[in-house]
mmCIF file of C-alpha atoms and ligand atoms in Angstrom:
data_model
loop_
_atom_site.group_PDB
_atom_site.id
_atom_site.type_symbol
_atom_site.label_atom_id
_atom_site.label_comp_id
_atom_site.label_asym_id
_atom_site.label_seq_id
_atom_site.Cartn_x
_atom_site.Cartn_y
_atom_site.Cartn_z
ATOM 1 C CA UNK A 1 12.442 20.217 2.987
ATOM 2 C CA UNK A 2 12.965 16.763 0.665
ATOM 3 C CA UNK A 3 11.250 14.115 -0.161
ATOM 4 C CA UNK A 4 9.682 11.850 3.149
ATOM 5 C CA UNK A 5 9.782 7.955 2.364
ATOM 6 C CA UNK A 6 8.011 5.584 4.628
ATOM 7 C CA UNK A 7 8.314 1.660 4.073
ATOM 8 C CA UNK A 8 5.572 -0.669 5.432
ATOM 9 C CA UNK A 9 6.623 -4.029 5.525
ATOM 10 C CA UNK A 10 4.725 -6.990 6.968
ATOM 11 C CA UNK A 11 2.957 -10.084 6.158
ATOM 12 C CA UNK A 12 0.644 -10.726 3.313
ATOM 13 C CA UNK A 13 -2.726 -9.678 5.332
ATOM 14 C CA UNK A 14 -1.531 -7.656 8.319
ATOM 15 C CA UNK A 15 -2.831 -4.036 6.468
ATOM 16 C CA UNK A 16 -0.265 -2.733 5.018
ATOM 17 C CA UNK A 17 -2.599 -1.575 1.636
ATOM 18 C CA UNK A 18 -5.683 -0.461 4.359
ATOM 19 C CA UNK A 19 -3.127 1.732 6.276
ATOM 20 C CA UNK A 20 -0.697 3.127 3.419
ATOM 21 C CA UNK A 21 -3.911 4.161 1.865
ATOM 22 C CA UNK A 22 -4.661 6.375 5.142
ATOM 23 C CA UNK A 23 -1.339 7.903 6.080
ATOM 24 C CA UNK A 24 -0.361 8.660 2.593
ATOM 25 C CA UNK A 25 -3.965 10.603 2.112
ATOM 26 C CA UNK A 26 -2.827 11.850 5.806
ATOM 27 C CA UNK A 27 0.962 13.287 5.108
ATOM 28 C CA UNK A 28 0.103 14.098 1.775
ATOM 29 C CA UNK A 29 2.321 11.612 0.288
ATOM 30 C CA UNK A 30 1.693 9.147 -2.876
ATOM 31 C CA UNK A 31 0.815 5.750 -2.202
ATOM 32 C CA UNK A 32 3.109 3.503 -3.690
ATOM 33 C CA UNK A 33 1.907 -0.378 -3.778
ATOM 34 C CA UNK A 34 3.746 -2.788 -5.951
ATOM 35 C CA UNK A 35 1.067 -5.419 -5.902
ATOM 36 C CA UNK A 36 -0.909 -2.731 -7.094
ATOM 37 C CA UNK A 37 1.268 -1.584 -9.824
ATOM 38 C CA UNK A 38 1.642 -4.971 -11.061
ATOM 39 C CA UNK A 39 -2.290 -5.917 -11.154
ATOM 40 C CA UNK A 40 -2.444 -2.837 -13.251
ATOM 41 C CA UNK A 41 0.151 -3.838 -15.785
ATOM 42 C CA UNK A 42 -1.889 -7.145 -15.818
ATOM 43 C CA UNK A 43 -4.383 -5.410 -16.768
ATOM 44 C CA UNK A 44 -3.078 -3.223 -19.520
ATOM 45 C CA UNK A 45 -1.856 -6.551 -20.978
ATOM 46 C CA UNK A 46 2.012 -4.417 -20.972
ATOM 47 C CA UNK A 47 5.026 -7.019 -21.229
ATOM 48 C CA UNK A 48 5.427 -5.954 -17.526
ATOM 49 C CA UNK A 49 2.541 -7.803 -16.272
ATOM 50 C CA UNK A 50 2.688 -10.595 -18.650
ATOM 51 C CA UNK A 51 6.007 -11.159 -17.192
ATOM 52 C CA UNK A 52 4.415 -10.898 -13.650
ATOM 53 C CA UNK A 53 1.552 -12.632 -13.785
ATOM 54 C CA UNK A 54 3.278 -16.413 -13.976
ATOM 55 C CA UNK A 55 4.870 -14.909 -10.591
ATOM 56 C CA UNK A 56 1.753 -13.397 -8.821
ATOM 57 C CA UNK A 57 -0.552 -16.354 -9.875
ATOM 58 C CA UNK A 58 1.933 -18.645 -7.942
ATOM 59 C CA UNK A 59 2.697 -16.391 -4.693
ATOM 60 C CA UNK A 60 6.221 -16.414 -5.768
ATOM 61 C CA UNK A 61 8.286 -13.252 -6.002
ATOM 62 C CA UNK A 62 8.572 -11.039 -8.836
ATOM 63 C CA UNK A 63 12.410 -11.105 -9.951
ATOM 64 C CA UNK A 64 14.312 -8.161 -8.345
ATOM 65 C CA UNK A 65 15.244 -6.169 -11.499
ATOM 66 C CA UNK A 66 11.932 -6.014 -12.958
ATOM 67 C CA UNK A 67 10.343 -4.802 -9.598
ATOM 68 C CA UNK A 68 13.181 -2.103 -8.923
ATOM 69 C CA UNK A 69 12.653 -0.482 -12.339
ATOM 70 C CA UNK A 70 8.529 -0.604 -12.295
ATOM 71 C CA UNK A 71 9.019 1.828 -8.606
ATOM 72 C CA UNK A 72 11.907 4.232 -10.055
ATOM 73 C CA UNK A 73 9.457 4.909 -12.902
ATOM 74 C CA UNK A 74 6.261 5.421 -10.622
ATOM 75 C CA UNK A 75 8.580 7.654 -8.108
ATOM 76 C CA UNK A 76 9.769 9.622 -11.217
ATOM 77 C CA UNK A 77 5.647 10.803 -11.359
ATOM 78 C CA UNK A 78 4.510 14.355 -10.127
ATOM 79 C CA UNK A 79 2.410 13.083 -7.290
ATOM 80 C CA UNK A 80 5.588 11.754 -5.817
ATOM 81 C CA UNK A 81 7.116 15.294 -5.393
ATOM 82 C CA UNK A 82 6.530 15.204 -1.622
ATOM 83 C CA UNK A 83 7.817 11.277 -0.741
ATOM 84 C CA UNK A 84 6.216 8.284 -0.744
ATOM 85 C CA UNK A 85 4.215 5.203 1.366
ATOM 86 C CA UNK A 86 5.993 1.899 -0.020
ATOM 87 C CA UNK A 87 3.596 -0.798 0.748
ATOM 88 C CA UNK A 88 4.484 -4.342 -0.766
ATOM 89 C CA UNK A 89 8.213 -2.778 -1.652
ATOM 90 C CA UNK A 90 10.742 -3.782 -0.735
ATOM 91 C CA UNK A 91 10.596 -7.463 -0.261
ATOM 92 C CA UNK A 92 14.283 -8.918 -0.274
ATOM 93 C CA UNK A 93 17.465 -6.908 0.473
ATOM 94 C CA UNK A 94 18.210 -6.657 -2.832
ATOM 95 C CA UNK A 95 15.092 -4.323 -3.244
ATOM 96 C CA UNK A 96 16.493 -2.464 -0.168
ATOM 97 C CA UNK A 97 19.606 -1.843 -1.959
ATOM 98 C CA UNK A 98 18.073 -0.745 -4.744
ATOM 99 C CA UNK A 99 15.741 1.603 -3.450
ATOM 100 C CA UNK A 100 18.528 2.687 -1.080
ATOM 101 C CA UNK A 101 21.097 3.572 -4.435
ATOM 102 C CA UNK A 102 17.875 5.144 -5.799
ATOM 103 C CA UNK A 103 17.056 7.528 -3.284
ATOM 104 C CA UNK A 104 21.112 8.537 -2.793
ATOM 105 C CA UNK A 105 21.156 9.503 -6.458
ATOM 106 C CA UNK A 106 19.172 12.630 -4.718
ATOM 107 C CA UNK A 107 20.910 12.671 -1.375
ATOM 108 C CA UNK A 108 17.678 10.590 0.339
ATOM 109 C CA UNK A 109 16.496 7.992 2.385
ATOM 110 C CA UNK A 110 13.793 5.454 4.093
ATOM 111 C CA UNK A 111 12.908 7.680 6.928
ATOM 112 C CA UNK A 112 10.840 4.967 8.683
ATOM 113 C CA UNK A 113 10.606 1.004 8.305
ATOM 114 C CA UNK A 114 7.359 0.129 9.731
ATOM 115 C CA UNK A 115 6.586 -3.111 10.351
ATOM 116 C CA UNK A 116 2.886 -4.668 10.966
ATOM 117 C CA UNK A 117 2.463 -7.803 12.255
ATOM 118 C CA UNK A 118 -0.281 -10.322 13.316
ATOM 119 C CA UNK A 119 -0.535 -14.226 14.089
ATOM 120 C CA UNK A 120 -0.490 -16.497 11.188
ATOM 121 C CA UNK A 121 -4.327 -17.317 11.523
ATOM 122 C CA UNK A 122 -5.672 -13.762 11.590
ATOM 123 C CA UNK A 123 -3.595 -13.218 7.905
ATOM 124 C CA UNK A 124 -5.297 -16.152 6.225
ATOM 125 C CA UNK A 125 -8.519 -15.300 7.769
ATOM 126 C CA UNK A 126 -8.538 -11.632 6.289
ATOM 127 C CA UNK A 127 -6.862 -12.736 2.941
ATOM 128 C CA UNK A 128 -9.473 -15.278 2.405
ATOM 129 C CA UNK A 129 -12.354 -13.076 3.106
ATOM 130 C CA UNK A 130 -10.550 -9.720 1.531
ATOM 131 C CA UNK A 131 -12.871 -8.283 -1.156
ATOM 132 C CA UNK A 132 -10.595 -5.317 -3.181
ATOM 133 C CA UNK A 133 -12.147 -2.167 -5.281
ATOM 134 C CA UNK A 134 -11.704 -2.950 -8.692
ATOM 135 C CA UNK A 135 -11.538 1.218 -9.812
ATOM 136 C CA UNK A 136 -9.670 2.522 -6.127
ATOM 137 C CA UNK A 137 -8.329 -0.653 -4.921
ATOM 138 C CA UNK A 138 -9.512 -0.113 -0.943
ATOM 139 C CA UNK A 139 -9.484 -3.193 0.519
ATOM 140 C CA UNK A 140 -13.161 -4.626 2.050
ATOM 141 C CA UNK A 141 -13.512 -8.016 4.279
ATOM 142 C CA UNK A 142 -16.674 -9.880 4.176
ATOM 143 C CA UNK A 143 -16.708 -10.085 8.367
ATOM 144 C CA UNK A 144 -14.411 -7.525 9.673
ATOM 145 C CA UNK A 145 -15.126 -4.503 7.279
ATOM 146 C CA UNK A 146 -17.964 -5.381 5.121
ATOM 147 C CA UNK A 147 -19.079 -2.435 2.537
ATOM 148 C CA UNK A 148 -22.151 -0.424 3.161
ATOM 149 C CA UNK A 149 -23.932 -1.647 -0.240
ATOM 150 C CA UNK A 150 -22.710 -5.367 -0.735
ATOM 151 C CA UNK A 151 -20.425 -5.706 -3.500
ATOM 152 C CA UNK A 152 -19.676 -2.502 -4.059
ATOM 153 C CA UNK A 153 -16.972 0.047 -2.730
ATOM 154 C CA UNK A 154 -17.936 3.003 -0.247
ATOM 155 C CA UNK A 155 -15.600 5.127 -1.440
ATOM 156 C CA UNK A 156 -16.515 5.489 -5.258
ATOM 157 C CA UNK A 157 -18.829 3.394 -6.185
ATOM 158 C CA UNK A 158 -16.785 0.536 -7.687
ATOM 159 C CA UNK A 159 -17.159 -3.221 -8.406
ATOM 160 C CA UNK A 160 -15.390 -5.459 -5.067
ATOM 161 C CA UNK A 161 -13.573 -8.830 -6.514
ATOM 162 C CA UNK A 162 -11.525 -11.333 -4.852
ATOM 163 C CA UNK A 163 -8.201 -11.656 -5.993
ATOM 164 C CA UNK A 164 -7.526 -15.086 -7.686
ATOM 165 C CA UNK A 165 -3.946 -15.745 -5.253
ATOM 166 C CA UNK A 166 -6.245 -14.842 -2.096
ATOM 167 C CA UNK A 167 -6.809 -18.567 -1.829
ATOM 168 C CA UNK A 168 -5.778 -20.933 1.467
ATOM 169 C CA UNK A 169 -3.084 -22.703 -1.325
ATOM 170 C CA UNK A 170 -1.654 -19.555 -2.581
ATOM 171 C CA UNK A 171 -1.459 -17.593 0.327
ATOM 172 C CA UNK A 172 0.236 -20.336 2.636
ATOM 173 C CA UNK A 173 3.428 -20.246 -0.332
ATOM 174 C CA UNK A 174 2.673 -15.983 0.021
ATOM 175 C CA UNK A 175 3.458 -16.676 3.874
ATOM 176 C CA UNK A 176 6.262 -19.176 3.007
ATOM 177 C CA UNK A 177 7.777 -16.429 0.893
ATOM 178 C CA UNK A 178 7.469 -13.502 3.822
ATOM 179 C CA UNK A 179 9.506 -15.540 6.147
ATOM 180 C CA UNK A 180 12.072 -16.747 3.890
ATOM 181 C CA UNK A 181 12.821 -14.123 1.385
ATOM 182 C CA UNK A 182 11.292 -10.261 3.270
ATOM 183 C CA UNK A 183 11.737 -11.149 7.231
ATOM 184 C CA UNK A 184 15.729 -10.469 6.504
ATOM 185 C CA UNK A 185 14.579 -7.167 6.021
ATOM 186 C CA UNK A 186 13.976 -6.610 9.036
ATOM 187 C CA UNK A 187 17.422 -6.971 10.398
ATOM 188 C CA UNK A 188 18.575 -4.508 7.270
ATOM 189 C CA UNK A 189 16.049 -1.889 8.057
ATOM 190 C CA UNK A 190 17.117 -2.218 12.001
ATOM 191 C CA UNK A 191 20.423 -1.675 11.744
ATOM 192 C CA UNK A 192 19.733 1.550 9.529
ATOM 193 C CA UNK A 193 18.346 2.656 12.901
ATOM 194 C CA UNK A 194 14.840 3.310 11.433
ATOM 195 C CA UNK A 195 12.885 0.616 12.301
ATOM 196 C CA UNK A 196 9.817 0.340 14.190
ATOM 197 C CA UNK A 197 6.875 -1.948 14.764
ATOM 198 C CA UNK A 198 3.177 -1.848 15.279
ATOM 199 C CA UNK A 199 0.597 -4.676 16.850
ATOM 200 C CA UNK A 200 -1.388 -5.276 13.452
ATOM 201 C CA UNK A 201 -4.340 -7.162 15.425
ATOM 202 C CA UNK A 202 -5.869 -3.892 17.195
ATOM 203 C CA UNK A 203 -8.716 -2.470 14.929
ATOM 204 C CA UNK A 204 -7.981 -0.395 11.860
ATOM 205 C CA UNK A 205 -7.924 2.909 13.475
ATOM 206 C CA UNK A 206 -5.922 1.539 16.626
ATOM 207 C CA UNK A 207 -4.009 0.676 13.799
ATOM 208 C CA UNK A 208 -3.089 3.892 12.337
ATOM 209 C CA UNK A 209 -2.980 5.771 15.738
ATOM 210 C CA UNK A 210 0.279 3.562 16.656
ATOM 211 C CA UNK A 211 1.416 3.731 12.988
ATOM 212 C CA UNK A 212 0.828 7.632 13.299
ATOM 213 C CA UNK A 213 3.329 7.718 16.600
ATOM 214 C CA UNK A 214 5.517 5.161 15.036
ATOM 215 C CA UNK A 215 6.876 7.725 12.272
ATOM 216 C CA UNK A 216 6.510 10.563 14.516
ATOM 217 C CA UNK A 217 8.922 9.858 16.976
HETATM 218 P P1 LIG B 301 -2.013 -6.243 3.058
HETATM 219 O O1 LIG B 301 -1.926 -5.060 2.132
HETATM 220 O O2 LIG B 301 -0.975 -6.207 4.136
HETATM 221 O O3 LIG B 301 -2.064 -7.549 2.360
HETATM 222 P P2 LIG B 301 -4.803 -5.351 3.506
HETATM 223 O O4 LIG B 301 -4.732 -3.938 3.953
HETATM 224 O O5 LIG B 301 -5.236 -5.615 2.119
HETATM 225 O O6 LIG B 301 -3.407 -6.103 3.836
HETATM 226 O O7 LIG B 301 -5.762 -6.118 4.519
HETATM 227 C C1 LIG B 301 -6.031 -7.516 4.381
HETATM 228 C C2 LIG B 301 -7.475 -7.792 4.789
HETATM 229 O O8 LIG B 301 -7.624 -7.561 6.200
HETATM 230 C C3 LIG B 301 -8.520 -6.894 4.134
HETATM 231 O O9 LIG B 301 -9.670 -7.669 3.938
HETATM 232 C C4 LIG B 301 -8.758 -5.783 5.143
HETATM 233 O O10 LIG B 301 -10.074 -5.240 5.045
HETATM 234 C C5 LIG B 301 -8.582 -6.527 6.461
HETATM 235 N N1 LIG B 301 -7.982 -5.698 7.523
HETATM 236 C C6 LIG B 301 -6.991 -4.771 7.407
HETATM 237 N N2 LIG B 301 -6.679 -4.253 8.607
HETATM 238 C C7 LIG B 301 -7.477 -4.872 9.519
HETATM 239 C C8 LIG B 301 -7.631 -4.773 10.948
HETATM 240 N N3 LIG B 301 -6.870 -3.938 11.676
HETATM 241 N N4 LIG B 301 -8.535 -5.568 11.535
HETATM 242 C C9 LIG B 301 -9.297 -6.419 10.809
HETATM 243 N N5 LIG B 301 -9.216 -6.554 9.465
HETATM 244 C C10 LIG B 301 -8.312 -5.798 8.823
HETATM 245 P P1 LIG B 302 -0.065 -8.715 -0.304
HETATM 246 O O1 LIG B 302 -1.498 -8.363 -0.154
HETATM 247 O O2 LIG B 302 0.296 -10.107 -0.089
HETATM 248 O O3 LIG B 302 0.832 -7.819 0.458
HETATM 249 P P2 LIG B 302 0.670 -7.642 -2.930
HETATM 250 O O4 LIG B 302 -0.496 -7.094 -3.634
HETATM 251 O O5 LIG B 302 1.619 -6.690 -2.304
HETATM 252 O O6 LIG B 302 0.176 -8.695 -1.877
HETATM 253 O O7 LIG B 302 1.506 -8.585 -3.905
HETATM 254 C C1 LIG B 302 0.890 -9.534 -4.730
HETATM 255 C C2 LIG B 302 1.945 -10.257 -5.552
HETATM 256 O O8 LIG B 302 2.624 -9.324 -6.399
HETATM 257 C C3 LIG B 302 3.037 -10.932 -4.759
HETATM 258 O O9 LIG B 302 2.667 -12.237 -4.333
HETATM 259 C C4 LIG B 302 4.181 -10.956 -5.786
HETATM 260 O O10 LIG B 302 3.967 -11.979 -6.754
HETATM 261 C C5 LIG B 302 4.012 -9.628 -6.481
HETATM 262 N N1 LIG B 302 4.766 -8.562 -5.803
HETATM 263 C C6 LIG B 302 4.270 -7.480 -5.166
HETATM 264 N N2 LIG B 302 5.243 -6.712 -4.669
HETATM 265 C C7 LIG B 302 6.406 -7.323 -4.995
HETATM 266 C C8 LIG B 302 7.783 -7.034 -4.766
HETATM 267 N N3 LIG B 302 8.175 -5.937 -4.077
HETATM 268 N N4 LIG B 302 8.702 -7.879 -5.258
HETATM 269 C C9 LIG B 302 8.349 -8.977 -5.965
HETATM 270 N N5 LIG B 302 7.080 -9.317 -6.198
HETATM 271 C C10 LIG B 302 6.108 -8.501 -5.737
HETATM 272 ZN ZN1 LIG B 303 -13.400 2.188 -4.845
#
């Protein structure tokens, strides 16, 4: 059997990170978030995320090249030996080709493009109220899922912060950016045949259910 790879594209705020988080820890697959990798780069203070940050703190795009070669080193790691959920990658058709070339080096391929959607209101209403795990990065909102001890994460215990580009300025160029540079994508990934889409308004477990029969069938 080789590797599975499963792509979740949508909008900034439509759950990609809440549901990669769940079917990877369901197929037994690594999680693979660029955001993610990025904000710990940042952290590290590596050239990486110094390079990044200007990007990120803007809600502009990461240049193409950098972003390729950050994922072909995370999908080189052992937990990666079974395939991957890519949440946050790719984001232009560039990235597509890349990770396309990438996975043909070892005769594979995207199994399933998934795409989760919801109205433009609902994504600045859970980015503005998202609250993120500082250790596990599971994402909380104040209204919709609000942790059991406020201010700290269910899961493990961890300090919840709001990320500084989860503002109503930065996250109407984040939405800009979806519709000009990633919705192409969507065309790419449908003509591969492997394309599929799920309502990203029902509640997280409605969620996951449709995701669930999405790369099923
Ligand atoms: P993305 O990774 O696509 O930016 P997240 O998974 O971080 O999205 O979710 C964005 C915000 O919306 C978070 O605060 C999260 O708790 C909340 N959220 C995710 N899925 C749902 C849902 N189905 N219904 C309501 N809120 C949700
Ligand atoms: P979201 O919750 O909007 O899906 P992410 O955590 O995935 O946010 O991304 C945060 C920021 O990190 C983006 O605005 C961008 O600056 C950078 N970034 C993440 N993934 C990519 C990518 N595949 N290509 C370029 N930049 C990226
Ligand atoms: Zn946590």
């Amino acid at each position: 059997m080789g590797r599975r790879f499963i792509v979740l594209l949508g909008p900034p705020g439509a759950g990609k990170g809440t549901q990669a988080a769940r079917l990877a820890q369901a197929a037994g697959l690594a999680h693979l978030a660029s955001g993610d990798l990025f904000r710990e780069h940042l952290s590290r203070g590596t050239e990486l995320g110094k390079v990044a940050q200007a990007y990120m703190t803007r809600g502009e795009l990461v240049p193409d090249d950098v972003t390729t070669r950050m994922i072909a080193e995370r999908l080189a790691q052992p937990d990666a030996a079974t395939g991957a959920v890519f949440d946050g990658f790719p984001r232009t058709v560039a990235q597509a080709e890349g990770l396309d070339r990438l996975l043909a080096e070892h005769g594979e391929r995207v199994q399933r493009a998934v795409v989760i959607d919801a109205r433009r209101e609902e994504l600045v209403r859970r980015l503005t109220g998202r609250w993120l795990c500082r250790e596990c990065q599971t994402p909380y909102h104040q209204t919709s899922r609000p942790p059991r001890v406020p201010g700290r994460c269910d899961g493990c215990g961890g300090e919840l912060y709001q990320r500084p580009d989860d503002t109503v300025e930065v996250v109407e160029r984040r939405l800009a950016v979806y519709e000009d540079q990633t919705q192409p994508l969507l065309a790419w990934y449908e003509r591969a045949g492997v394309l599929a889409r799920v309502d990203g308004e029902r509640d997280v477990e409605a969620v996951q259910r449709a995701l669930a029969r999405a790369i099923a069938s």
